[in-house]
């Protein structure tokens, strides 16, 4: 028997026992806090001009200060009288309940130019995905009456385009205006102006529903069903706005639909004055009514210069929302707090809090999460020939939630064969997978396939957030040749640097039985026998460094692995330790050869991935 102290960790495995031990089969989801903001009616208003260059001064003041206030809230202390605690630094996003700009309900004269200017400014301030504007998190807006009463303006067309790029969206209406997404256990739906039947306005009624009720009915049936999961719905109009604006028959149909689900909140915009909470039972709406909770955030920026030259509308509000999902259903809490100003956001204070118990059904880890696939996405827009165009593609397997981790997966095949596929062991694990194809020898030679691998990793960094993932949770892995590419891309920083990506941003490198010396195909290209080892610039061993991402090396049994693969990895493990890297791990899977070792390696990958994600 080998002395265990002489060698790195050696695992004798029964795969089922290992999976249960590492992943907690049958275990339940841990406590989770979901927090986000709800605002409404920023109503960006341009100066009255056919070539505007600035906003109305009070609109400018309100909206610029609002953005500053929101960015200053993370970490802010909440008064003990309102429940205490601090505002999260990890808000999921902001819902904006319509009336994004002010003048799109008007026609002629200088208004078309004003409308375009206002919308451009909104997008510049709010962004879309988080970090692409002045807010650090994604935004989930809908249209209101000032954005076009019939929902058919250029702004609404742009919303449809934005919905295609909006992080985490899992379902959209046929016309593209309405959409849904998930934040943890919550299912959220944005349904535009109001909820009603049909596309166009009917009779003498004011607004067009744009098919919102049919979409909501389909979405809740498909995405929620009888799961009991909590639902949040947002639209622009308030529930008691009158039959002219919201037809009674539509309002009745809306209540009959949502009363069948666990709707914990409805948010609306449109009204101005102060944030408020009402209860709705389908017939009555009021602060003392028992029913579905309905919240109005007040407007966030609808200030302007009045006809007398004095400011109008300096009071504004914002809602900060938390769902505390504990194990079981007895301790789940839903809290909404208002944050208000009386002076156009020059000063602001916490005002009210509404809290109640809710029920968030527990489920086994990852149960209820749906997955979608996107195939043959090109990751090299610079492709110059047919072979490059055909091979430089990836498939995405994506959970229908946000903030997920992603595994970039490189197939094996000696860099001479193989094709991308999503490993079944990584499916339904709450993570995304990007399966990569790359060009192969002899059609290309070193370092082209390494460059392809780096381009694919860079593409994931630059694009995963638009699918709802986190660029801070990107892991790279692969088997055999894919393991070699994993180590090269992660240890030799020069490849990703060409794409302006620091390799140290990789959350973890987890190669399966990859070469750590120069790959045998690279040696073959030079006419060197595969049994002659070389360590040069194309060997991961050449690039050992103290500041590398966490590194998890996994091989098969040294006695039945190919070409001394365990010993290579053991040497890399040792040299990473020598150089001072504190997060290198080595696993040898007893009784598994080179091809067999992948199956029991996946639970190790997932174990380390989850440990790293928990610490980030």
XYZ file of C-alpha atoms in Angstrom, residues 212-510:
299
model
C -51.113 41.429 -21.498
C -53.792 39.256 -19.849
C -53.347 36.400 -22.314
C -49.587 36.516 -21.768
C -49.933 36.598 -17.982
C -52.317 33.639 -18.045
C -49.948 31.597 -20.206
C -46.863 32.613 -18.279
C -48.234 31.730 -14.847
C -49.508 28.390 -16.111
C -46.175 27.485 -17.717
C -43.723 29.007 -15.247
C -45.525 28.631 -11.910
C -48.300 26.074 -12.285
C -49.251 24.466 -8.969
C -45.785 24.933 -7.425
C -46.969 27.555 -4.924
C -43.892 29.680 -5.600
C -44.286 33.411 -4.866
C -45.230 35.714 -7.750
C -44.719 39.466 -8.153
C -46.495 41.370 -10.942
C -45.783 44.934 -12.083
C -47.717 47.220 -14.412
C -48.170 50.968 -14.809
C -51.792 51.767 -13.976
C -53.113 51.621 -10.417
C -55.923 49.202 -9.644
C -58.592 51.817 -8.940
C -57.981 54.129 -11.904
C -61.516 53.756 -13.319
C -63.299 51.959 -16.140
C -62.215 54.483 -18.803
C -58.536 53.674 -18.208
C -58.852 50.041 -17.006
C -62.009 48.301 -18.249
C -63.928 46.616 -15.428
C -64.162 43.339 -17.337
C -60.357 43.235 -17.669
C -59.813 44.061 -13.996
C -62.210 41.263 -13.043
C -60.397 38.808 -15.316
C -57.068 39.907 -13.827
C -58.192 39.217 -10.265
C -59.771 35.894 -11.133
C -56.461 34.823 -12.664
C -54.033 35.989 -9.965
C -56.225 34.815 -7.067
C -55.313 31.248 -8.106
C -51.600 31.853 -7.451
C -49.373 32.872 -4.555
C -49.105 36.523 -5.608
C -47.259 38.278 -2.781
C -47.177 41.756 -4.338
C -48.437 43.860 -7.208
C -46.456 47.021 -8.003
C -47.747 49.923 -10.076
C -46.702 53.406 -11.118
C -48.803 56.272 -12.489
C -49.810 57.969 -9.215
C -47.886 60.735 -7.488
C -47.781 61.879 -3.885
C -46.253 59.275 -1.576
C -45.485 55.549 -1.499
C -48.402 53.501 -0.257
C -49.706 50.002 0.379
C -53.280 48.837 -0.329
C -54.995 45.480 -0.067
C -57.039 44.225 -3.041
C -59.776 41.598 -2.887
C -61.058 41.994 -6.442
C -63.855 44.364 -5.410
C -62.257 46.757 -2.976
C -58.863 48.446 -2.752
C -57.705 50.188 0.408
C -55.241 50.240 3.306
C -57.572 48.219 5.558
C -58.694 45.728 2.898
C -57.507 42.154 3.304
C -56.246 40.725 0.028
C -53.321 40.863 -2.363
C -50.768 43.496 -1.383
C -50.540 46.371 -3.877
C -47.667 48.850 -3.604
C -47.100 52.211 -5.287
C -43.525 53.555 -5.124
C -44.497 57.163 -6.015
C -42.646 58.800 -8.897
C -38.863 59.007 -8.816
C -38.269 62.066 -10.983
C -41.443 63.707 -12.322
C -40.388 67.261 -11.478
C -40.511 70.137 -13.936
C -40.796 73.877 -14.323
C -44.365 75.094 -13.882
C -46.063 77.696 -16.032
C -45.174 80.338 -13.466
C -41.490 79.385 -13.632
C -41.566 77.679 -10.235
C -40.795 74.006 -9.660
C -43.618 71.458 -9.702
C -43.541 67.924 -8.250
C -40.575 67.885 -5.862
C -41.847 64.963 -3.740
C -40.655 61.536 -4.844
C -40.290 58.001 -3.545
C -38.629 54.611 -3.923
C -39.336 51.160 -2.517
C -36.721 48.758 -1.147
C -38.012 45.177 -1.109
C -36.722 42.098 0.728
C -37.891 38.497 0.685
C -36.330 36.500 3.526
C -36.703 32.875 2.459
C -35.895 30.589 5.395
C -35.922 26.805 5.552
C -39.511 25.647 5.834
C -42.388 28.088 5.384
C -43.012 29.272 8.950
C -40.342 32.004 8.996
C -40.526 33.426 5.466
C -40.991 37.217 5.551
C -41.734 39.836 2.911
C -40.791 43.436 3.698
C -41.297 46.622 1.700
C -39.813 49.920 2.887
C -40.270 53.389 1.440
C -37.524 55.956 0.977
C -38.769 59.472 0.232
C -37.844 63.077 -0.434
C -39.688 66.381 -0.183
C -37.051 68.487 -1.940
C -36.225 66.803 -5.254
C -33.799 64.335 -3.640
C -31.614 67.039 -2.054
C -32.379 65.185 1.171
C -34.141 61.873 1.744
C -35.210 59.598 4.570
C -36.693 56.208 5.328
C -40.416 56.637 5.880
C -42.535 53.480 6.236
C -42.240 49.713 6.385
C -44.789 47.011 5.592
C -43.944 43.462 6.635
C -45.866 40.215 6.616
C -45.400 36.489 6.626
C -45.457 34.754 3.262
C -45.058 31.171 2.174
C -42.153 30.186 -0.045
C -42.299 26.424 -0.558
C -39.008 24.658 -0.041
C -37.735 22.412 -2.798
C -34.752 20.142 -3.267
C -31.759 22.057 -4.547
C -32.288 23.224 -8.126
C -35.800 21.787 -8.375
C -38.136 23.986 -10.335
C -35.361 25.698 -12.273
C -35.911 25.455 -16.000
C -33.073 25.350 -18.493
C -32.826 26.657 -22.018
C -30.223 26.062 -24.704
C -28.705 28.307 -27.330
C -26.728 26.464 -29.984
C -23.933 27.319 -32.396
C -23.146 30.793 -31.114
C -20.095 32.254 -32.814
C -17.421 33.376 -30.352
C -14.978 34.694 -32.972
C -16.492 37.573 -34.934
C -13.093 37.894 -36.617
C -13.493 34.502 -38.363
C -11.769 34.762 -41.749
C -12.429 31.390 -43.392
C -15.070 28.697 -43.562
C -13.239 26.296 -41.225
C -12.812 28.973 -38.581
C -16.461 29.954 -38.916
C -17.634 26.357 -38.582
C -15.462 25.388 -35.585
C -15.376 28.568 -33.498
C -18.818 28.081 -32.036
C -20.271 27.216 -28.652
C -23.493 25.892 -27.152
C -24.993 27.451 -24.020
C -27.059 25.578 -21.432
C -28.607 28.178 -19.148
C -30.741 28.062 -15.978
C -33.757 30.362 -15.936
C -32.565 32.416 -12.986
C -29.983 35.142 -12.454
C -26.509 35.341 -10.929
C -25.652 31.747 -11.826
C -22.168 30.290 -12.194
C -20.947 29.118 -15.602
C -18.637 26.255 -16.530
C -16.740 26.743 -19.784
C -16.250 23.163 -20.990
C -13.628 22.033 -23.548
C -14.019 18.589 -25.121
C -11.163 16.122 -25.406
C -9.773 14.274 -28.416
C -6.044 14.924 -28.503
C -6.576 18.294 -30.283
C -7.182 16.224 -33.408
C -10.846 15.255 -32.992
C -13.950 15.769 -30.871
C -17.011 17.985 -30.779
C -18.772 20.179 -28.249
C -21.499 18.730 -26.051
C -23.038 19.578 -22.687
C -21.927 16.938 -20.146
C -25.037 15.328 -18.697
C -23.444 15.395 -15.235
C -23.549 19.216 -15.347
C -27.181 19.428 -16.385
C -29.841 20.466 -13.856
C -27.210 21.499 -11.326
C -28.124 25.183 -11.148
C -25.174 26.198 -13.322
C -24.763 27.223 -16.930
C -22.452 25.354 -19.297
C -20.723 26.773 -22.341
C -19.566 23.827 -24.476
C -16.822 24.887 -26.871
C -15.635 23.743 -30.278
C -12.169 24.814 -31.373
C -10.025 24.262 -34.435
C -8.026 21.040 -34.659
C -4.685 19.720 -35.905
C -3.706 19.134 -38.704
C -5.836 21.914 -40.195
C -4.270 24.321 -37.741
C -1.173 24.201 -35.570
C -0.160 25.451 -32.148
C -1.052 27.969 -30.726
C -4.231 28.416 -32.798
C -6.353 26.036 -30.707
C -5.156 27.701 -27.489
C -6.076 31.070 -28.981
C -9.528 29.721 -29.846
C -9.967 28.498 -26.280
C -9.049 31.929 -24.938
C -11.439 33.643 -27.360
C -14.259 31.386 -26.145
C -13.550 32.151 -22.481
C -13.392 35.866 -23.285
C -16.746 35.640 -25.088
C -18.333 34.137 -21.981
C -16.911 36.920 -19.801
C -18.282 39.575 -22.144
C -21.688 38.000 -22.754
C -22.830 35.806 -19.866
C -24.517 38.655 -17.988
C -26.943 39.247 -20.845
C -28.131 35.672 -20.246
C -28.466 36.306 -16.507
C -25.136 34.866 -15.327
C -22.393 36.422 -13.225
C -19.016 37.225 -14.738
C -17.561 36.721 -11.240
C -18.570 33.046 -11.321
C -16.953 31.742 -14.495
C -15.115 28.423 -14.181
C -13.070 26.692 -16.872
C -12.836 22.935 -17.223
C -12.410 20.159 -19.753
C -11.292 16.587 -20.177
C -7.951 15.427 -21.615
C -7.076 17.900 -24.403
C -9.801 20.090 -22.909
C -8.004 19.921 -19.569
C -4.776 21.021 -21.235
C -6.527 23.996 -22.851
C -8.087 24.852 -19.477
C -4.687 25.056 -17.798
C -3.022 26.943 -20.639
C -5.712 29.616 -20.828
C -5.791 30.042 -17.056
C -2.072 29.928 -16.239
C -0.539 31.700 -19.245
C -2.165 35.119 -18.890
C -1.063 36.312 -22.336
C -3.887 34.564 -24.241
C -6.774 36.225 -22.408
C -4.890 39.508 -22.189
C -5.308 39.833 -25.963
C -9.041 40.124 -25.270
C -8.553 42.577 -22.383
C -9.438 39.886 -19.857
C -7.274 39.225 -16.799
C -7.005 35.444 -16.404
C -7.137 35.944 -12.635
C -10.837 36.827 -13.013
C -11.527 33.140 -13.672
C -13.258 31.789 -10.562
C -11.599 28.391 -10.834
C -9.612 26.089 -13.152
C -10.663 22.426 -12.977
